Short mmCIF file of N, CA, C and O in Angstrom, two decimals:
data_model
loop_
_atom_site.label_atom_id
_atom_site.label_comp_id
_atom_site.label_asym_id
_atom_site.label_seq_id
_atom_site.Cartn_x
_atom_site.Cartn_y
_atom_site.Cartn_z
N MET W 288 0.85 -1.17 0.00
CA MET W 288 0.00 0.00 0.00
C MET W 288 0.89 1.23 0.00
O MET W 288 1.82 1.32 0.80
N LYS W 289 0.58 2.16 -0.87
CA LYS W 289 1.33 3.41 -0.95
C LYS W 289 0.38 4.58 -0.72
O LYS W 289 -0.59 4.74 -1.44
N VAL W 290 0.68 5.37 0.31
CA VAL W 290 -0.17 6.49 0.70
C VAL W 290 0.61 7.80 0.50
O VAL W 290 1.69 7.97 1.06
N LEU W 291 0.04 8.70 -0.27
CA LEU W 291 0.61 10.03 -0.44
C LEU W 291 -0.09 10.95 0.56
O LEU W 291 -1.31 11.09 0.53
N PHE W 292 0.68 11.53 1.45
CA PHE W 292 0.16 12.33 2.55
C PHE W 292 0.54 13.78 2.28
O PHE W 292 1.71 14.14 2.40
N VAL W 293 -0.41 14.60 1.87
CA VAL W 293 -0.12 15.98 1.52
C VAL W 293 -0.35 16.85 2.75
O VAL W 293 -1.41 16.82 3.36
N CYS W 294 0.70 17.62 3.10
CA CYS W 294 0.66 18.35 4.36
C CYS W 294 1.47 19.63 4.25
O CYS W 294 2.03 19.95 3.21
N SER W 295 1.55 20.33 5.37
CA SER W 295 2.32 21.57 5.41
C SER W 295 3.78 21.32 5.75
O SER W 295 4.59 22.23 5.71
N GLY W 296 4.10 20.09 6.14
CA GLY W 296 5.48 19.74 6.42
C GLY W 296 5.94 19.99 7.84
O GLY W 296 7.12 19.86 8.13
N GLY W 297 5.04 20.31 8.72
CA GLY W 297 5.42 20.56 10.12
C GLY W 297 5.60 19.27 10.91
O GLY W 297 5.40 18.17 10.42
N MET W 298 5.95 19.44 12.15
CA MET W 298 6.18 18.29 13.03
C MET W 298 4.91 17.47 13.21
O MET W 298 4.97 16.24 13.32
N SER W 299 3.75 18.10 13.22
CA SER W 299 2.51 17.34 13.38
C SER W 299 2.30 16.38 12.22
O SER W 299 1.71 15.32 12.40
N SER W 300 2.81 16.72 11.05
CA SER W 300 2.70 15.81 9.90
C SER W 300 3.50 14.54 10.15
O SER W 300 3.03 13.44 9.88
N THR W 301 4.69 14.68 10.69
CA THR W 301 5.53 13.52 11.00
C THR W 301 4.84 12.64 12.03
O THR W 301 4.85 11.41 11.91
N ILE W 302 4.24 13.25 13.02
CA ILE W 302 3.54 12.50 14.06
C ILE W 302 2.37 11.72 13.46
O ILE W 302 2.19 10.54 13.75
N ALA W 303 1.58 12.35 12.60
CA ALA W 303 0.43 11.68 11.99
C ALA W 303 0.88 10.55 11.07
O ALA W 303 0.29 9.47 11.07
N VAL W 304 1.93 10.77 10.29
CA VAL W 304 2.45 9.72 9.40
C VAL W 304 2.92 8.52 10.22
O VAL W 304 2.62 7.37 9.89
N ASN W 305 3.65 8.77 11.29
CA ASN W 305 4.12 7.68 12.14
C ASN W 305 2.96 6.94 12.80
O ASN W 305 3.00 5.72 12.93
N ALA W 306 1.92 7.67 13.21
CA ALA W 306 0.74 7.03 13.81
C ALA W 306 0.06 6.12 12.79
O ALA W 306 -0.36 5.01 13.13
N LEU W 307 -0.04 6.56 11.54
CA LEU W 307 -0.65 5.74 10.48
C LEU W 307 0.18 4.49 10.23
O LEU W 307 -0.36 3.38 10.14
N LYS W 308 1.49 4.63 10.14
CA LYS W 308 2.36 3.47 9.91
C LYS W 308 2.25 2.46 11.05
O LYS W 308 2.17 1.25 10.82
N LYS W 309 2.26 2.95 12.29
CA LYS W 309 2.17 2.05 13.45
C LYS W 309 0.84 1.30 13.46
O LYS W 309 0.79 0.12 13.79
N GLU W 310 -0.23 1.99 13.13
CA GLU W 310 -1.55 1.35 13.10
C GLU W 310 -1.59 0.28 12.01
O GLU W 310 -2.14 -0.81 12.22
N ALA W 311 -1.02 0.57 10.86
CA ALA W 311 -0.98 -0.41 9.77
C ALA W 311 -0.20 -1.65 10.21
O ALA W 311 -0.61 -2.79 9.92
N GLU W 312 0.91 -1.45 10.91
CA GLU W 312 1.71 -2.57 11.41
C GLU W 312 0.89 -3.44 12.36
O GLU W 312 1.00 -4.66 12.34
N LYS W 313 0.05 -2.81 13.19
CA LYS W 313 -0.80 -3.57 14.11
C LYS W 313 -1.73 -4.50 13.34
O LYS W 313 -2.15 -5.53 13.85
N HIS W 314 -2.08 -4.10 12.12
CA HIS W 314 -2.97 -4.90 11.28
C HIS W 314 -2.19 -5.80 10.33
O HIS W 314 -2.76 -6.37 9.40
N GLY W 315 -0.88 -5.90 10.54
CA GLY W 315 -0.05 -6.76 9.72
C GLY W 315 0.21 -6.24 8.32
O GLY W 315 0.52 -7.01 7.42
N GLU W 316 0.06 -4.96 8.15
CA GLU W 316 0.22 -4.37 6.82
C GLU W 316 1.44 -3.45 6.79
O GLU W 316 1.61 -2.60 7.66
N ASN W 317 2.26 -3.64 5.79
CA ASN W 317 3.41 -2.78 5.60
C ASN W 317 3.04 -1.72 4.57
O ASN W 317 2.68 -2.08 3.44
N ILE W 318 3.07 -0.46 4.95
CA ILE W 318 2.69 0.59 4.02
C ILE W 318 3.84 1.57 3.83
O ILE W 318 4.69 1.72 4.69
N GLU W 319 3.82 2.18 2.67
CA GLU W 319 4.75 3.26 2.37
C GLU W 319 3.95 4.55 2.45
O GLU W 319 2.88 4.66 1.84
N VAL W 320 4.45 5.51 3.20
CA VAL W 320 3.78 6.80 3.30
C VAL W 320 4.80 7.88 2.97
O VAL W 320 5.88 7.92 3.54
N LEU W 321 4.45 8.72 2.02
CA LEU W 321 5.30 9.84 1.67
C LEU W 321 4.57 11.13 2.00
O LEU W 321 3.46 11.36 1.51
N ALA W 322 5.16 11.96 2.85
CA ALA W 322 4.59 13.25 3.19
C ALA W 322 5.23 14.30 2.27
O ALA W 322 6.45 14.40 2.20
N ILE W 323 4.39 15.02 1.56
CA ILE W 323 4.88 16.04 0.63
C ILE W 323 4.10 17.33 0.81
O ILE W 323 3.00 17.32 1.34
N GLY W 324 4.65 18.41 0.30
CA GLY W 324 3.96 19.69 0.28
C GLY W 324 3.09 19.79 -0.97
O GLY W 324 3.20 18.98 -1.90
N THR W 325 2.26 20.79 -1.00
CA THR W 325 1.31 20.93 -2.10
C THR W 325 1.97 21.19 -3.45
O THR W 325 1.42 20.85 -4.48
N GLN W 326 3.16 21.76 -3.45
CA GLN W 326 3.82 22.10 -4.71
C GLN W 326 4.25 20.86 -5.49
O GLN W 326 4.42 20.91 -6.70
N ALA W 327 4.43 19.72 -4.82
CA ALA W 327 4.93 18.51 -5.48
C ALA W 327 3.83 17.56 -5.93
O ALA W 327 4.11 16.55 -6.56
N VAL W 328 2.58 17.87 -5.63
CA VAL W 328 1.48 16.93 -5.89
C VAL W 328 1.34 16.58 -7.37
O VAL W 328 1.23 15.41 -7.72
N ASP W 329 1.35 17.57 -8.24
CA ASP W 329 1.11 17.32 -9.66
C ASP W 329 2.07 16.29 -10.23
O ASP W 329 1.68 15.43 -11.01
N ASP W 330 3.33 16.36 -9.84
CA ASP W 330 4.32 15.39 -10.33
C ASP W 330 4.24 14.07 -9.58
O ASP W 330 4.33 12.99 -10.18
N GLU W 331 4.07 14.12 -8.28
CA GLU W 331 4.14 12.90 -7.46
C GLU W 331 2.97 11.96 -7.68
O GLU W 331 3.12 10.74 -7.56
N VAL W 332 1.79 12.46 -8.03
CA VAL W 332 0.63 11.57 -8.21
C VAL W 332 0.85 10.58 -9.35
O VAL W 332 0.15 9.57 -9.44
N LYS W 333 1.83 10.82 -10.18
CA LYS W 333 2.11 9.94 -11.32
C LYS W 333 2.93 8.71 -10.92
O LYS W 333 3.24 7.88 -11.76
N ASN W 334 3.27 8.58 -9.65
CA ASN W 334 4.18 7.54 -9.20
C ASN W 334 3.51 6.33 -8.53
O ASN W 334 4.10 5.68 -7.68
N GLY W 335 2.27 6.04 -8.90
CA GLY W 335 1.63 4.81 -8.47
C GLY W 335 1.12 4.74 -7.04
O GLY W 335 1.25 3.71 -6.39
N TRP W 336 0.53 5.80 -6.54
CA TRP W 336 -0.01 5.83 -5.18
C TRP W 336 -1.38 5.19 -5.14
O TRP W 336 -2.15 5.29 -6.09
N ASN W 337 -1.72 4.56 -4.00
CA ASN W 337 -3.04 3.95 -3.83
C ASN W 337 -4.08 4.94 -3.35
O ASN W 337 -5.27 4.78 -3.62
N CYS W 338 -3.65 5.96 -2.61
CA CYS W 338 -4.57 7.00 -2.17
C CYS W 338 -3.79 8.25 -1.77
O CYS W 338 -2.59 8.19 -1.53
N VAL W 339 -4.52 9.35 -1.74
CA VAL W 339 -3.96 10.63 -1.32
C VAL W 339 -4.77 11.11 -0.12
O VAL W 339 -6.00 11.18 -0.18
N MET W 340 -4.07 11.41 0.97
CA MET W 340 -4.71 11.93 2.17
C MET W 340 -4.19 13.34 2.41
O MET W 340 -2.99 13.58 2.35
N VAL W 341 -5.10 14.27 2.67
CA VAL W 341 -4.76 15.68 2.77
C VAL W 341 -4.95 16.17 4.21
O VAL W 341 -6.02 15.99 4.79
N ALA W 342 -3.91 16.79 4.74
CA ALA W 342 -3.95 17.30 6.11
C ALA W 342 -4.97 18.43 6.25
O ALA W 342 -5.14 19.23 5.33
N PRO W 343 -5.64 18.51 7.39
CA PRO W 343 -6.69 19.51 7.57
C PRO W 343 -6.22 20.96 7.50
O PRO W 343 -6.98 21.83 7.09
N GLN W 344 -4.96 21.23 7.86
CA GLN W 344 -4.52 22.62 7.84
C GLN W 344 -4.33 23.17 6.43
O GLN W 344 -4.13 24.37 6.27
N ILE W 345 -4.40 22.32 5.42
CA ILE W 345 -4.32 22.82 4.04
C ILE W 345 -5.61 22.54 3.27
O ILE W 345 -5.62 22.40 2.06
N ARG W 346 -6.72 22.49 4.01
CA ARG W 346 -8.02 22.21 3.38
C ARG W 346 -8.35 23.22 2.28
O ARG W 346 -9.06 22.89 1.34
N HIS W 347 -7.82 24.43 2.38
CA HIS W 347 -8.07 25.44 1.36
C HIS W 347 -7.45 25.05 0.01
O HIS W 347 -7.81 25.60 -1.02
N ARG W 348 -6.54 24.08 -0.02
CA ARG W 348 -5.91 23.61 -1.25
C ARG W 348 -6.49 22.27 -1.71
O ARG W 348 -6.05 21.71 -2.70
N PHE W 349 -7.48 21.76 -0.99
CA PHE W 349 -8.00 20.42 -1.28
C PHE W 349 -8.49 20.26 -2.71
O PHE W 349 -8.19 19.25 -3.36
N ASP W 350 -9.25 21.21 -3.22
CA ASP W 350 -9.80 21.07 -4.57
C ASP W 350 -8.70 20.90 -5.61
O ASP W 350 -8.82 20.08 -6.52
N ASN W 351 -7.61 21.65 -5.48
CA ASN W 351 -6.49 21.52 -6.41
C ASN W 351 -5.80 20.16 -6.28
O ASN W 351 -5.41 19.55 -7.27
N ILE W 352 -5.63 19.71 -5.04
CA ILE W 352 -4.98 18.42 -4.79
C ILE W 352 -5.85 17.29 -5.34
O ILE W 352 -5.35 16.38 -6.00
N LYS W 353 -7.15 17.36 -5.08
CA LYS W 353 -8.05 16.33 -5.57
C LYS W 353 -8.07 16.30 -7.09
O LYS W 353 -8.08 15.23 -7.70
N ALA W 354 -8.03 17.46 -7.73
CA ALA W 354 -8.00 17.50 -9.20
C ALA W 354 -6.76 16.79 -9.74
O ALA W 354 -6.83 16.05 -10.73
N ALA W 355 -5.62 16.99 -9.07
CA ALA W 355 -4.39 16.31 -9.50
C ALA W 355 -4.52 14.80 -9.31
O ALA W 355 -4.13 14.02 -10.18
N ALA W 356 -5.07 14.38 -8.17
CA ALA W 356 -5.25 12.94 -7.91
C ALA W 356 -6.23 12.33 -8.91
O ALA W 356 -6.02 11.21 -9.39
N ASP W 357 -7.27 13.08 -9.25
CA ASP W 357 -8.26 12.59 -10.20
C ASP W 357 -7.66 12.31 -11.58
O ASP W 357 -8.13 11.43 -12.29
N THR W 358 -6.62 13.04 -11.96
CA THR W 358 -6.00 12.81 -13.27
C THR W 358 -5.40 11.41 -13.35
O THR W 358 -5.24 10.87 -14.44
N GLN W 359 -5.09 10.82 -12.20
CA GLN W 359 -4.51 9.47 -12.15
C GLN W 359 -5.49 8.45 -11.55
O GLN W 359 -5.11 7.32 -11.24
N ASN W 360 -6.75 8.86 -11.36
CA ASN W 360 -7.78 8.00 -10.75
C ASN W 360 -7.36 7.48 -9.37
O ASN W 360 -7.56 6.31 -9.05
N ILE W 361 -6.80 8.37 -8.56
CA ILE W 361 -6.38 8.02 -7.21
C ILE W 361 -7.39 8.59 -6.23
O ILE W 361 -7.67 9.79 -6.27
N PRO W 362 -7.96 7.76 -5.35
CA PRO W 362 -8.89 8.30 -4.36
C PRO W 362 -8.18 9.30 -3.44
O PRO W 362 -7.03 9.10 -3.07
N CYS W 363 -8.90 10.36 -3.10
CA CYS W 363 -8.33 11.46 -2.33
C CYS W 363 -9.34 11.93 -1.30
O CYS W 363 -10.53 12.04 -1.61
N ALA W 364 -8.86 12.21 -0.09
CA ALA W 364 -9.77 12.70 0.95
C ALA W 364 -9.04 13.60 1.92
O ALA W 364 -7.84 13.47 2.14
N LEU W 365 -9.80 14.50 2.50
CA LEU W 365 -9.31 15.38 3.56
C LEU W 365 -9.37 14.60 4.87
O LEU W 365 -10.36 13.94 5.17
N ILE W 366 -8.31 14.66 5.64
CA ILE W 366 -8.25 13.96 6.92
C ILE W 366 -9.06 14.73 7.96
O ILE W 366 -9.03 15.95 8.00
N GLU W 367 -9.75 13.99 8.80
CA GLU W 367 -10.49 14.61 9.89
C GLU W 367 -9.50 15.25 10.86
O GLU W 367 -8.49 14.63 11.19
N PRO W 368 -9.77 16.45 11.33
CA PRO W 368 -8.84 17.10 12.26
C PRO W 368 -8.50 16.25 13.49
O PRO W 368 -7.37 16.23 13.94
N MET W 369 -9.46 15.51 14.01
CA MET W 369 -9.21 14.70 15.20
C MET W 369 -8.26 13.54 14.91
O MET W 369 -7.63 13.02 15.81
N ALA W 370 -8.18 13.12 13.66
CA ALA W 370 -7.29 12.01 13.30
C ALA W 370 -5.86 12.48 13.15
O ALA W 370 -4.92 11.69 13.15
N TYR W 371 -5.68 13.77 13.06
CA TYR W 371 -4.36 14.33 12.80
C TYR W 371 -3.64 14.59 14.12
O TYR W 371 -3.44 15.72 14.53
N SER W 372 -3.29 13.49 14.78
CA SER W 372 -2.64 13.58 16.09
C SER W 372 -1.89 12.28 16.35
O SER W 372 -2.05 11.31 15.61
N PRO W 373 -1.09 12.24 17.42
CA PRO W 373 -0.40 10.99 17.75
C PRO W 373 -1.36 9.83 18.02
O PRO W 373 -1.00 8.68 17.83
N LEU W 374 -2.57 10.14 18.45
CA LEU W 374 -3.55 9.09 18.74
C LEU W 374 -4.49 8.83 17.56
O LEU W 374 -5.43 8.06 17.68
N GLY W 375 -4.23 9.48 16.44
CA GLY W 375 -5.13 9.38 15.30
C GLY W 375 -4.90 8.19 14.40
O GLY W 375 -5.61 8.02 13.41
N GLY W 376 -3.94 7.33 14.72
CA GLY W 376 -3.63 6.19 13.87
C GLY W 376 -4.83 5.34 13.48
O GLY W 376 -5.02 5.05 12.29
N PRO W 377 -5.68 4.93 14.44
CA PRO W 377 -6.84 4.12 14.07
C PRO W 377 -7.77 4.82 13.08
O PRO W 377 -8.24 4.21 12.12
N LYS W 378 -8.03 6.12 13.30
CA LYS W 378 -8.90 6.86 12.37
C LYS W 378 -8.24 7.00 11.00
O LYS W 378 -8.89 6.85 9.97
N LEU W 379 -6.95 7.31 10.99
CA LEU W 379 -6.23 7.45 9.72
C LEU W 379 -6.22 6.13 8.96
O LEU W 379 -6.43 6.09 7.74
N TYR W 380 -5.98 5.04 9.66
CA TYR W 380 -5.95 3.72 9.03
C TYR W 380 -7.33 3.37 8.45
O TYR W 380 -7.43 2.91 7.31
N THR W 381 -8.37 3.61 9.23
CA THR W 381 -9.73 3.33 8.76
C THR W 381 -10.05 4.16 7.52
O THR W 381 -10.63 3.66 6.56
N GLN W 382 -9.65 5.43 7.54
CA GLN W 382 -9.91 6.29 6.39
C GLN W 382 -9.12 5.80 5.17
O GLN W 382 -9.66 5.74 4.06
N MET W 383 -7.88 5.41 5.37
CA MET W 383 -7.06 4.91 4.27
C MET W 383 -7.70 3.66 3.67
O MET W 383 -7.81 3.54 2.45
N LYS W 384 -8.15 2.74 4.51
CA LYS W 384 -8.79 1.52 4.03
C LYS W 384 -10.09 1.83 3.28
O LYS W 384 -10.40 1.20 2.28
N GLY W 385 -10.83 2.82 3.77
CA GLY W 385 -12.06 3.22 3.08
C GLY W 385 -11.77 3.81 1.70
O GLY W 385 -12.50 3.55 0.75
N LEU W 386 -10.71 4.58 1.61
CA LEU W 386 -10.34 5.17 0.32
C LEU W 386 -9.92 4.13 -0.70
O LEU W 386 -10.17 4.27 -1.89
N THR W 387 -9.24 3.09 -0.22
CA THR W 387 -8.70 2.09 -1.13
C THR W 387 -9.62 0.89 -1.28
O THR W 387 -9.23 -0.12 -1.85
N GLY W 388 -10.83 0.99 -0.77
CA GLY W 388 -11.77 -0.11 -0.90
C GLY W 388 -11.42 -1.31 -0.04
O GLY W 388 -11.75 -2.44 -0.37
N GLY W 389 -10.66 -1.06 1.03
CA GLY W 389 -10.27 -2.12 1.93
C GLY W 389 -9.08 -2.93 1.44
O GLY W 389 -8.67 -3.90 2.03
N ASN W 390 -8.51 -2.51 0.32
CA ASN W 390 -7.35 -3.24 -0.23
C ASN W 390 -6.07 -2.75 0.39
O ASN W 390 -5.87 -1.64 0.67
#
């Protein structure tokens, strides 16, 4: 599973990415998560991602990010603010599975 995590690049992004990875490990799943800024989305979506998750603090850029993901038929969603925390792993994992159809 490859997850593209679009964020502002702050420390909270690292915490959320690590929480998602740890939760996936609990479910026996090895995932690749790449955290990028909004400027790299257009190029990066071409690299075979299973889903794109967008951090809540950049919700104002969501439409542009989703349009880029749509060009490659990649499911894309805005992360719930409550999931964007060290304890958000279960919510992030559930959202990722929902985006990818449970695959």
